[in-house]
CSV table of N, CA, C and O in Angstrom, one decimal:
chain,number,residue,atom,x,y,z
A,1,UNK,N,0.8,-1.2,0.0
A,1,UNK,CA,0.0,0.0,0.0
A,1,UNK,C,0.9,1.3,0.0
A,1,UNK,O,0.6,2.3,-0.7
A,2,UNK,N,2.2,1.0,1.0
A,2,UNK,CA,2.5,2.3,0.6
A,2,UNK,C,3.4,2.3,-0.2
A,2,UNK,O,4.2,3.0,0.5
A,3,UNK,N,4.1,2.1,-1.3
A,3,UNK,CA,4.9,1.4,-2.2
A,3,UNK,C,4.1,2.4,-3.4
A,3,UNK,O,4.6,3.3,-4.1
A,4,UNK,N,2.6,2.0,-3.3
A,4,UNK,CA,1.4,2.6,-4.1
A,4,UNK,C,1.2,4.2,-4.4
A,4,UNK,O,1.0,4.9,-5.4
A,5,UNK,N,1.3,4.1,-2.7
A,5,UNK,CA,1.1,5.2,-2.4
A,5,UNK,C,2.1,6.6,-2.8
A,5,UNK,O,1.8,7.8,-3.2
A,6,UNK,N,3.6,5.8,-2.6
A,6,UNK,CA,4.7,7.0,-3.2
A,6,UNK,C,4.8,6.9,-4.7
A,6,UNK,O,5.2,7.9,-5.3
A,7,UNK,N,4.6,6.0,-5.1
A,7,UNK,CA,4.3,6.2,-6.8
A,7,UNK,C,3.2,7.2,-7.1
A,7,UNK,O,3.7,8.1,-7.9
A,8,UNK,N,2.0,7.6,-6.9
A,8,UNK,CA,1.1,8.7,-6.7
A,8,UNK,C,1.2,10.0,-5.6
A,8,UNK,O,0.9,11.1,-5.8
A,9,UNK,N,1.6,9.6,-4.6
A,9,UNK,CA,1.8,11.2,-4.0
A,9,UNK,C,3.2,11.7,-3.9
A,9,UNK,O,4.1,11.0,-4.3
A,10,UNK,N,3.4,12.9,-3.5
A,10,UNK,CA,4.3,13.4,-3.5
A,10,UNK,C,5.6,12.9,-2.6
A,10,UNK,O,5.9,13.7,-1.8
A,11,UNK,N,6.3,11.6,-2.6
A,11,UNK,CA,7.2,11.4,-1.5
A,11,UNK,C,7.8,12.1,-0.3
A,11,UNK,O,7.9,11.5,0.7
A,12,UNK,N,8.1,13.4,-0.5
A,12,UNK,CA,8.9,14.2,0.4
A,12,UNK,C,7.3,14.5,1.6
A,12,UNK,O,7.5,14.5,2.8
A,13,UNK,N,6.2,14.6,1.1
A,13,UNK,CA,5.7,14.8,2.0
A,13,UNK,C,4.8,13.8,2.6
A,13,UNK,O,4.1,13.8,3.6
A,14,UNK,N,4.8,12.8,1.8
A,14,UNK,CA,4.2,11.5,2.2
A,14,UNK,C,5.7,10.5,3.5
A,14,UNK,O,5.6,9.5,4.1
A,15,UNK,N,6.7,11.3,3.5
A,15,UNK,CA,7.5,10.9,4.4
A,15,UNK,C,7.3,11.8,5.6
A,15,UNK,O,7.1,11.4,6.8
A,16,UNK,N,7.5,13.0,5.4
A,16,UNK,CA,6.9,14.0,6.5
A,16,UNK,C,5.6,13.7,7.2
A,16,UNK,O,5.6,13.9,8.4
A,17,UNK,N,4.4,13.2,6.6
A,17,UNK,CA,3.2,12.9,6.9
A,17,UNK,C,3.5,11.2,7.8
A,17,UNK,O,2.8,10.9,8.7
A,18,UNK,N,4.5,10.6,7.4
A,18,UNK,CA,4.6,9.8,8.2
A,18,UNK,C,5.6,9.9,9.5
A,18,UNK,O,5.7,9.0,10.3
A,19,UNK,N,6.0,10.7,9.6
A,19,UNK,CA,7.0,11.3,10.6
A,19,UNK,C,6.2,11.8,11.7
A,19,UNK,O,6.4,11.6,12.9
A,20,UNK,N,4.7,12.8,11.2
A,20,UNK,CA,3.9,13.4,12.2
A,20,UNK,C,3.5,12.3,12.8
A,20,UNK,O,3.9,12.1,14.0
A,21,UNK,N,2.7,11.2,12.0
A,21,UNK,CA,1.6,10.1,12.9
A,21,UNK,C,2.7,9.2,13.4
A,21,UNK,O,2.1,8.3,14.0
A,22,UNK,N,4.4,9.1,13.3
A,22,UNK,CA,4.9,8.1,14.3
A,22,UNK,C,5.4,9.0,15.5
A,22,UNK,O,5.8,8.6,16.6
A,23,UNK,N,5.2,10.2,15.1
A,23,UNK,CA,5.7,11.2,16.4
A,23,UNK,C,4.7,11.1,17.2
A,23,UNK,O,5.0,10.6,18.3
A,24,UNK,N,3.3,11.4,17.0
A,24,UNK,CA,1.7,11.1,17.6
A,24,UNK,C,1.6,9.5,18.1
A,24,UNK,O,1.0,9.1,19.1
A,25,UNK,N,2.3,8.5,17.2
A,25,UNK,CA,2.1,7.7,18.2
A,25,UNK,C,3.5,6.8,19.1
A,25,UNK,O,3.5,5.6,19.3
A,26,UNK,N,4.2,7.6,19.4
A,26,UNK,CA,5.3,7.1,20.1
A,26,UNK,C,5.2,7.7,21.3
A,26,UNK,O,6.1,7.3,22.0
A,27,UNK,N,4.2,8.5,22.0
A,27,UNK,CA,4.1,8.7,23.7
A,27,UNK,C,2.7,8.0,23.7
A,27,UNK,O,2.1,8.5,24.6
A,28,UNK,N,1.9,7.1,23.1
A,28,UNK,CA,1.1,6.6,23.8
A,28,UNK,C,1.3,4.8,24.1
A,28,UNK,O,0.6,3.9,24.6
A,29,UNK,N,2.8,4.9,23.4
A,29,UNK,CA,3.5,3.2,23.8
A,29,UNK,C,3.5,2.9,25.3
A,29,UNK,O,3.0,1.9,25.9
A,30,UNK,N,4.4,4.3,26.0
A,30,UNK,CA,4.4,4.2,27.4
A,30,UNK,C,3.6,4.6,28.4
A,30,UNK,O,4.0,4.6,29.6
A,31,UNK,N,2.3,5.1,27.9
A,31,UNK,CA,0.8,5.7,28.4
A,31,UNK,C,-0.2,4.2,28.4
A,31,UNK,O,-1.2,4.0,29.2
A,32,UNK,N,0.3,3.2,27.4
A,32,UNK,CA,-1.0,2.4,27.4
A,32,UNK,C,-1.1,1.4,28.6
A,32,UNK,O,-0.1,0.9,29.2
A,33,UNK,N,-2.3,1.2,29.0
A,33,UNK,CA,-2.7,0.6,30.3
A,33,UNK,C,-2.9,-1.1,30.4
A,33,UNK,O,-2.4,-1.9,31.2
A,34,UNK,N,-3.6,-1.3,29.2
A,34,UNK,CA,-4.1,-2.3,28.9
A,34,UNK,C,-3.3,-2.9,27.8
A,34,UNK,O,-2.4,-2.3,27.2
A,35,UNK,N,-3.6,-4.4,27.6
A,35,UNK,CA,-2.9,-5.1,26.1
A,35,UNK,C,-3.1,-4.4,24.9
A,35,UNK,O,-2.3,-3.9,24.1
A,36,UNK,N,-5.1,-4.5,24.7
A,36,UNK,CA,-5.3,-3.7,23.8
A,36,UNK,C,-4.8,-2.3,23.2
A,36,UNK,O,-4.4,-2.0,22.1
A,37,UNK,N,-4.9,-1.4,24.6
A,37,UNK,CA,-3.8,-0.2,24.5
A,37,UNK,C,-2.7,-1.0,23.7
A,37,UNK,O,-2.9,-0.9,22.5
A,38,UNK,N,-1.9,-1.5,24.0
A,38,UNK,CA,-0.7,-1.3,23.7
A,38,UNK,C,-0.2,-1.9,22.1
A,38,UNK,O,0.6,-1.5,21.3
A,39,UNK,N,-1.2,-3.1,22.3
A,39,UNK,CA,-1.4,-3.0,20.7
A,39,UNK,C,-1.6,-2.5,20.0
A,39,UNK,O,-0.9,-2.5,18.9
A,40,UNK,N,-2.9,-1.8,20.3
A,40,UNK,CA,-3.1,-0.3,19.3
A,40,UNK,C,-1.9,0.7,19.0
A,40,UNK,O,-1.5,1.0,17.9
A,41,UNK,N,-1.2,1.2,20.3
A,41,UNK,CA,-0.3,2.0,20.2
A,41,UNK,C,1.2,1.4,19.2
A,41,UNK,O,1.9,2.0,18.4
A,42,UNK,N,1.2,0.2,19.8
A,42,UNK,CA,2.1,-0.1,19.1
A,42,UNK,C,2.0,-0.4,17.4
A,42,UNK,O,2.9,-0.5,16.6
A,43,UNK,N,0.5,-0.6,17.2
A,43,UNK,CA,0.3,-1.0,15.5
A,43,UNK,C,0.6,0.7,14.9
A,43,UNK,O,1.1,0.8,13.8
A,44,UNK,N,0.1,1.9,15.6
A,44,UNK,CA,0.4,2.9,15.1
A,44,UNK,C,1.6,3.5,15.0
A,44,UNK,O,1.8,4.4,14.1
A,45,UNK,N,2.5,3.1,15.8
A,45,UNK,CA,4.0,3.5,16.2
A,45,UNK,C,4.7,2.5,14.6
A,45,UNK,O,5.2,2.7,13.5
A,46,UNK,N,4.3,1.8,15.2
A,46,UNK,CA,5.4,0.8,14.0
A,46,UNK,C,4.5,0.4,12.7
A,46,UNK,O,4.9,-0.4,11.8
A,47,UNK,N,3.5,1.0,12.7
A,47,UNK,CA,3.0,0.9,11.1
A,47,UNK,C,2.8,2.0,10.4
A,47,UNK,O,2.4,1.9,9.3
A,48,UNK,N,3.2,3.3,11.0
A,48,UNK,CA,4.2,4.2,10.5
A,48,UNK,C,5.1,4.1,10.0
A,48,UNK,O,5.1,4.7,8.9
A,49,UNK,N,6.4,3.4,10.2
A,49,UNK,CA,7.8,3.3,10.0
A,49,UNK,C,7.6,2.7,8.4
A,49,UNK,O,8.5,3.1,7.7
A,50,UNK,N,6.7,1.9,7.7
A,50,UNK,CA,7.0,2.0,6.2
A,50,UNK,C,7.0,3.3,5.4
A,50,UNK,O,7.8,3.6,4.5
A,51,UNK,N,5.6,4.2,6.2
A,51,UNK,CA,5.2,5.5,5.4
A,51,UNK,C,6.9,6.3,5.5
A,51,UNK,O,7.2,7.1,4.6
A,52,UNK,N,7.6,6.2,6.1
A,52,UNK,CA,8.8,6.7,6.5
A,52,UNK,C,9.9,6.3,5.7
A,52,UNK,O,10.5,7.1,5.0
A,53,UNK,N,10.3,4.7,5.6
A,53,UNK,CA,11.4,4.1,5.1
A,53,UNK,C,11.3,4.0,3.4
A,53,UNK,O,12.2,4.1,2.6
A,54,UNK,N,9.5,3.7,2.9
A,54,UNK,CA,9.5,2.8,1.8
A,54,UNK,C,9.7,3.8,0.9
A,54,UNK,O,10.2,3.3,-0.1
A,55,UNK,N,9.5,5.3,0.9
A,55,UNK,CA,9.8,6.5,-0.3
A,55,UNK,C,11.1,7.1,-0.7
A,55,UNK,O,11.6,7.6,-1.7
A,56,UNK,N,11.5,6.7,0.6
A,56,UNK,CA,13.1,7.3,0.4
A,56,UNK,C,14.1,6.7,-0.5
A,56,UNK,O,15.1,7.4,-0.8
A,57,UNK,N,14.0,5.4,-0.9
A,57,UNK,CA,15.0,5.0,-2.0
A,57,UNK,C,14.4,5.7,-3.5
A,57,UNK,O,15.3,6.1,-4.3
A,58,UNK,N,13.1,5.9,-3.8
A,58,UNK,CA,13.0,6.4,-4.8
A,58,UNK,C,12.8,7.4,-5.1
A,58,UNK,O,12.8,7.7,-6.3
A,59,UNK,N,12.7,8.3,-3.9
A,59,UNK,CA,12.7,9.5,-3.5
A,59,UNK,C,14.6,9.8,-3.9
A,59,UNK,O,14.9,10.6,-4.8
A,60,UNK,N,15.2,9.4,-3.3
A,60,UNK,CA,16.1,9.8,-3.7
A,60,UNK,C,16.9,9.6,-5.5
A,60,UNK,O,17.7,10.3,-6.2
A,61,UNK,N,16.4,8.8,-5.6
A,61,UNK,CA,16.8,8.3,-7.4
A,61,UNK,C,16.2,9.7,-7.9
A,61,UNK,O,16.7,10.2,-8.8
A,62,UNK,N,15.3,10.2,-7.3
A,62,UNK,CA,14.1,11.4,-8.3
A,62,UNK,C,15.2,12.6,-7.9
A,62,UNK,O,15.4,13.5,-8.8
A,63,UNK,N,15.8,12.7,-6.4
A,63,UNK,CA,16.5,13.8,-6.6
A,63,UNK,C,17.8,14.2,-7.3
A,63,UNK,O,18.3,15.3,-7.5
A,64,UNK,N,18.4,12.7,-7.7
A,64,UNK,CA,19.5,12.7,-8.5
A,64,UNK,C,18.9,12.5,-9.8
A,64,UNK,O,19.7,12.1,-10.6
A,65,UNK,N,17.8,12.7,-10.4
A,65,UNK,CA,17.8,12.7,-11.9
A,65,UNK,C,17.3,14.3,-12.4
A,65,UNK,O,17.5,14.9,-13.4
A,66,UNK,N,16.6,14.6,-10.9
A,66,UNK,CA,16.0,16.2,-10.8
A,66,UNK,C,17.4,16.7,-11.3
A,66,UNK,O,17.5,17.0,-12.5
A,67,UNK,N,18.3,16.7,-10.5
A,67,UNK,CA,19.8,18.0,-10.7
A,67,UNK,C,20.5,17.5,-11.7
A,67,UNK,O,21.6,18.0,-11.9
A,68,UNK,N,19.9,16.5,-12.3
A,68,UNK,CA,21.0,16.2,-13.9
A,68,UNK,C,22.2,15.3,-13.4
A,68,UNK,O,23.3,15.5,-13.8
A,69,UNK,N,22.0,14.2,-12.4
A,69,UNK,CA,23.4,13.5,-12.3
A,69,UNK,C,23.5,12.5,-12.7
A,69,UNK,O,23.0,12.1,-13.7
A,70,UNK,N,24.5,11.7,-11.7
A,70,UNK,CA,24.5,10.1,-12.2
A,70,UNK,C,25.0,9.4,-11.2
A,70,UNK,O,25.2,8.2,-11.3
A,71,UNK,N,25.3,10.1,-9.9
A,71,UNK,CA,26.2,9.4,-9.1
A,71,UNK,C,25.2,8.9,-8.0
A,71,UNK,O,25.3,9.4,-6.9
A,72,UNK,N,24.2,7.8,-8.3
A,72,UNK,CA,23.5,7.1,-8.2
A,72,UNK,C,23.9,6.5,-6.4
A,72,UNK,O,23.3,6.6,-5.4
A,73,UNK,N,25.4,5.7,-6.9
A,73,UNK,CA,26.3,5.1,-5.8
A,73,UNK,C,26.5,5.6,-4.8
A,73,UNK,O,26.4,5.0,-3.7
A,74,UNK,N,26.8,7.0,-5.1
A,74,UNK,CA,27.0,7.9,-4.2
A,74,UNK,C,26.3,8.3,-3.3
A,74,UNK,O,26.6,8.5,-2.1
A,75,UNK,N,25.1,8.5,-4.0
A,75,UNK,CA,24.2,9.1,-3.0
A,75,UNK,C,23.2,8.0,-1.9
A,75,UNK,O,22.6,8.4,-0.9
A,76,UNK,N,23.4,6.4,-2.5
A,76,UNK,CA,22.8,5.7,-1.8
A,76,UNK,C,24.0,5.3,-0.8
A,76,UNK,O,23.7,4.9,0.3
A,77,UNK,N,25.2,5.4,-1.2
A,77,UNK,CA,26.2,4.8,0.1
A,77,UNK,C,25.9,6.2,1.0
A,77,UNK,O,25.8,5.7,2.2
A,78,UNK,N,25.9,7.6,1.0
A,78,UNK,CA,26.0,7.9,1.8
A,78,UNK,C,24.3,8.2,2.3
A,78,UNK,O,24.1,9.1,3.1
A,79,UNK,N,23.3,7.5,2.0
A,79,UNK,CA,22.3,7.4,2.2
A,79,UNK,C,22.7,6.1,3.6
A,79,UNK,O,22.7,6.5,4.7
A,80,UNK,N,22.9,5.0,3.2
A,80,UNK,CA,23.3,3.7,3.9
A,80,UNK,C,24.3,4.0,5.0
A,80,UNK,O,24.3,3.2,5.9
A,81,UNK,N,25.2,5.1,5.0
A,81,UNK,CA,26.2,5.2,5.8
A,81,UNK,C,25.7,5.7,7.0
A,81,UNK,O,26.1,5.3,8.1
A,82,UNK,N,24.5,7.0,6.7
A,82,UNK,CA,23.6,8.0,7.7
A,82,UNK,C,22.6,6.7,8.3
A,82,UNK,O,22.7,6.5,9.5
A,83,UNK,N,21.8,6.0,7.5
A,83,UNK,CA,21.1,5.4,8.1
A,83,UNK,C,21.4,4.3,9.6
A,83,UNK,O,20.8,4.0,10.6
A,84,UNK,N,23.0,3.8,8.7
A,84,UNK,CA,23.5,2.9,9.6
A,84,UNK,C,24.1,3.5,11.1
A,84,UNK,O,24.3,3.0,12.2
A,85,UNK,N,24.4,4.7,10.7
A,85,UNK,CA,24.8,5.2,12.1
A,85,UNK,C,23.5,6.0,13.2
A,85,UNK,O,23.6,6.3,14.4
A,86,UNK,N,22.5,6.1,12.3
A,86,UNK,CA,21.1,6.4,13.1
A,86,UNK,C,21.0,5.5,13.8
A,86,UNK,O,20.8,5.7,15.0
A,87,UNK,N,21.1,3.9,13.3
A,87,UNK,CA,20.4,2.6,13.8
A,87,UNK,C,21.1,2.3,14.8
A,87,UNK,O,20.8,1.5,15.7
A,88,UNK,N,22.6,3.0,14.7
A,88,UNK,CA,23.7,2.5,15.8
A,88,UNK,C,23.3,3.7,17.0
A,88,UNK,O,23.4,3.4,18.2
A,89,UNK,N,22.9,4.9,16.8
A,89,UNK,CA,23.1,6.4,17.9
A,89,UNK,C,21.6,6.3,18.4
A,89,UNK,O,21.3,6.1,19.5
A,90,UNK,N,20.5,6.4,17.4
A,90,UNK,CA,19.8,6.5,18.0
A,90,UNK,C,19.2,5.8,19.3
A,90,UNK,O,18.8,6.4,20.3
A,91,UNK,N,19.2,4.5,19.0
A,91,UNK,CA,18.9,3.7,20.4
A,91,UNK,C,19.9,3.6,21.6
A,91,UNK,O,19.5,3.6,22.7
A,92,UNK,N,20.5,3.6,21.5
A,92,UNK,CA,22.0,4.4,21.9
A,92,UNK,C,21.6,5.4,23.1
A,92,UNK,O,21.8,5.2,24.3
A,93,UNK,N,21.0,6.6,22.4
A,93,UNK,CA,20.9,7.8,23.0
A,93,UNK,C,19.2,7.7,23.4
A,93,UNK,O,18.9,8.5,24.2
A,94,UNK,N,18.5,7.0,23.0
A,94,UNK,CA,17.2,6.9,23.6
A,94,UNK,C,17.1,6.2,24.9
A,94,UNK,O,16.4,6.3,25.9
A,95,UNK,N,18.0,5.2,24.5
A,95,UNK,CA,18.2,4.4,25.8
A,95,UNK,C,18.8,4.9,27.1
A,95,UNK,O,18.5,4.6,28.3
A,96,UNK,N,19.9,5.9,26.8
A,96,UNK,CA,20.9,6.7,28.1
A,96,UNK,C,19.3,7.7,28.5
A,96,UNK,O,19.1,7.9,29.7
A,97,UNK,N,18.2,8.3,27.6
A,97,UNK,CA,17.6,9.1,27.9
A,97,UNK,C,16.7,8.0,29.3
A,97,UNK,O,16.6,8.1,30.5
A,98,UNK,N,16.0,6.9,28.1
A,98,UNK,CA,15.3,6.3,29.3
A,98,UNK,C,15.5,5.9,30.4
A,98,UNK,O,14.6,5.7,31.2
A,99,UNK,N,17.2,5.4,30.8
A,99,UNK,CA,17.8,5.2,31.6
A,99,UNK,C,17.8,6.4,32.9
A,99,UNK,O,17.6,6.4,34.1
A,100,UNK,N,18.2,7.4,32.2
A,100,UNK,CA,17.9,8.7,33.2
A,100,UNK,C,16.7,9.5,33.7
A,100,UNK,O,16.6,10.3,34.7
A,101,UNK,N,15.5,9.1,32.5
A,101,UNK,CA,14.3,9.9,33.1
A,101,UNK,C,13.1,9.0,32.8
A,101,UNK,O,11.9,9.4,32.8
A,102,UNK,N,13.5,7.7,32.5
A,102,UNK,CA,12.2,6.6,32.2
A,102,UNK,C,12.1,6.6,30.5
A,102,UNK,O,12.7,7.2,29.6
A,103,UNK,N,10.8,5.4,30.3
A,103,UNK,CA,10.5,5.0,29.1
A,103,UNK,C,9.4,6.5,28.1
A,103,UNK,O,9.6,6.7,26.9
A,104,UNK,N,8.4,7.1,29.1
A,104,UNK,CA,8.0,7.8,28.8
A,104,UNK,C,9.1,9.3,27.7
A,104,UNK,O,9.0,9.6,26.6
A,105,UNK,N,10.1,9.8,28.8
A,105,UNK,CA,11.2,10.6,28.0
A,105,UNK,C,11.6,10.1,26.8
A,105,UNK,O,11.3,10.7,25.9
A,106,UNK,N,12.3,8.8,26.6
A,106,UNK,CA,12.5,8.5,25.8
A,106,UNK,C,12.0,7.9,24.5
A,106,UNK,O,12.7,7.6,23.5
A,107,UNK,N,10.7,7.7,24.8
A,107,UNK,CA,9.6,7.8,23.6
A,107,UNK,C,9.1,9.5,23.4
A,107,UNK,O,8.3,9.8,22.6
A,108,UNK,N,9.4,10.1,23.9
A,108,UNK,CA,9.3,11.6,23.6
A,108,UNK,C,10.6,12.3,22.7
A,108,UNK,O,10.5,13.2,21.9
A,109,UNK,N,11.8,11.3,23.3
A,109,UNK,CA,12.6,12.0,22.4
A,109,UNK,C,12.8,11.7,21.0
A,109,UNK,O,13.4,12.4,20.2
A,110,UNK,N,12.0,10.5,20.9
A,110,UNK,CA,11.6,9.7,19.3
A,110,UNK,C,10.6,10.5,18.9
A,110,UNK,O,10.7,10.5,17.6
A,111,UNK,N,9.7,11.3,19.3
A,111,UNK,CA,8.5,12.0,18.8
A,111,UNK,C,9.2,13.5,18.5
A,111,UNK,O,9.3,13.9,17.4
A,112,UNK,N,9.8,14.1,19.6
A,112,UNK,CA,10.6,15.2,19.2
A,112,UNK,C,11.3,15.4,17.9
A,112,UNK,O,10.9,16.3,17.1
A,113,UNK,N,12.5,14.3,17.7
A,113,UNK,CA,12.9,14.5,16.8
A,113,UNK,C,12.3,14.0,15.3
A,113,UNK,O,12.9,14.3,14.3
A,114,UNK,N,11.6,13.4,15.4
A,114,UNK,CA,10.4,13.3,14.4
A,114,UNK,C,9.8,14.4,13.9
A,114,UNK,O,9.7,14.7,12.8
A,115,UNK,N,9.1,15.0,15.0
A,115,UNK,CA,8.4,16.3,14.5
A,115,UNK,C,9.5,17.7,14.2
A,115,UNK,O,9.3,18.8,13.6
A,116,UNK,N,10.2,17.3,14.6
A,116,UNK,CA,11.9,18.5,14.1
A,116,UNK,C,11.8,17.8,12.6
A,116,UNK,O,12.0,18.5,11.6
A,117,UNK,N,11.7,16.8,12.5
A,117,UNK,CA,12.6,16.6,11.0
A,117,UNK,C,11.5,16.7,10.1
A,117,UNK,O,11.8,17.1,9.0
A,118,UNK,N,10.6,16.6,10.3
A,118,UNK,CA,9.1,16.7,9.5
A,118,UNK,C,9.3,17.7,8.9
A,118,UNK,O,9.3,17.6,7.7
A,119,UNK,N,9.5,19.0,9.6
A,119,UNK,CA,9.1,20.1,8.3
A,119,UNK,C,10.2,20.0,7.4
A,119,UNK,O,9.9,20.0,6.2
A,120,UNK,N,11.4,19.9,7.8
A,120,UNK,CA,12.4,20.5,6.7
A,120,UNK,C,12.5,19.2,5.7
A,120,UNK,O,13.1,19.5,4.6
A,121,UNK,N,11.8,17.5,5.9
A,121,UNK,CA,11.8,16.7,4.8
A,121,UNK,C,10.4,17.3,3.8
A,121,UNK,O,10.7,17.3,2.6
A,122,UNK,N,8.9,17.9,4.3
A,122,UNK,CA,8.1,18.8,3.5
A,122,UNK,C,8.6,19.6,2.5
A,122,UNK,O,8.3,19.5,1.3
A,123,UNK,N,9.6,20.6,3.3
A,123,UNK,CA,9.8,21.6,2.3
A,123,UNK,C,11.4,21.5,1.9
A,123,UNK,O,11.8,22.5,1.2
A,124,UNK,N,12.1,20.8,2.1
A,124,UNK,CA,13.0,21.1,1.4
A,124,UNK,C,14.0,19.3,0.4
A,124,UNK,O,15.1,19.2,-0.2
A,125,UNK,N,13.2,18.6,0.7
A,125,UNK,CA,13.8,17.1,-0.2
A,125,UNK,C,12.9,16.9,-1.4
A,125,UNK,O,13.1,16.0,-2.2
């Protein structure tokens, strides 16, 4: 579906659009009371993360054909190199947060910096 979906809308903000609703649902992971809570919260947290991941490889092919290039390799290794060091810092640094002020902070700092990056993937990729 969303594979679908970034072939017809606009990627840059069909990634921002997914950035808002995993920011919205990353403080109700450590709010929920019940299973069902947490299910819910959790189907919304992590069934975000395609609207986020799945545009960006073609998204980026579109911005290298946009400026006239070719250096295709280029831009996916240092695409792979950023990603791989998110996957290494981020939990990393979410974890020192939850460590110091609980699970709730540290699902706040996942929504934080989500909604920081939202606008400038809108208007400027």
């Amino acid at each position: 579906i969303v594979g679908w979906l970034s072939d017809r809308q606009p990627r840059n903000k069909l990634i921002a659009a997914g950035l808002v609703v995993h920011a919205l649902g990353a403080p109700w992971l450590p709010l929920a009371k019940s299973v069902p809570g947490l299910i819910i919260a959790a189907a919304l947290f992590g069934g975000t993360a395609p609207i986020i991941s799945t545009p960006i490889a073609p998204h980026l092919t579109g911005i290298v054909d946009q400026r006239g290039g070719a250096s295709y390799a280029r831009v996916y290794g240092i695409f792979n190199m950023t990603w791989s060091v998110g996957m290494m810092l981020g939990p990393f640094v979410v974890g020192l947060i939850k460590q110091q002020w609980g699970f709730f902070a540290g699902m706040m700092a996942i929504s934080t910096a989500c909604l920081l990056y939202a606008p400038w993937c809108y208007r400027y990729s």
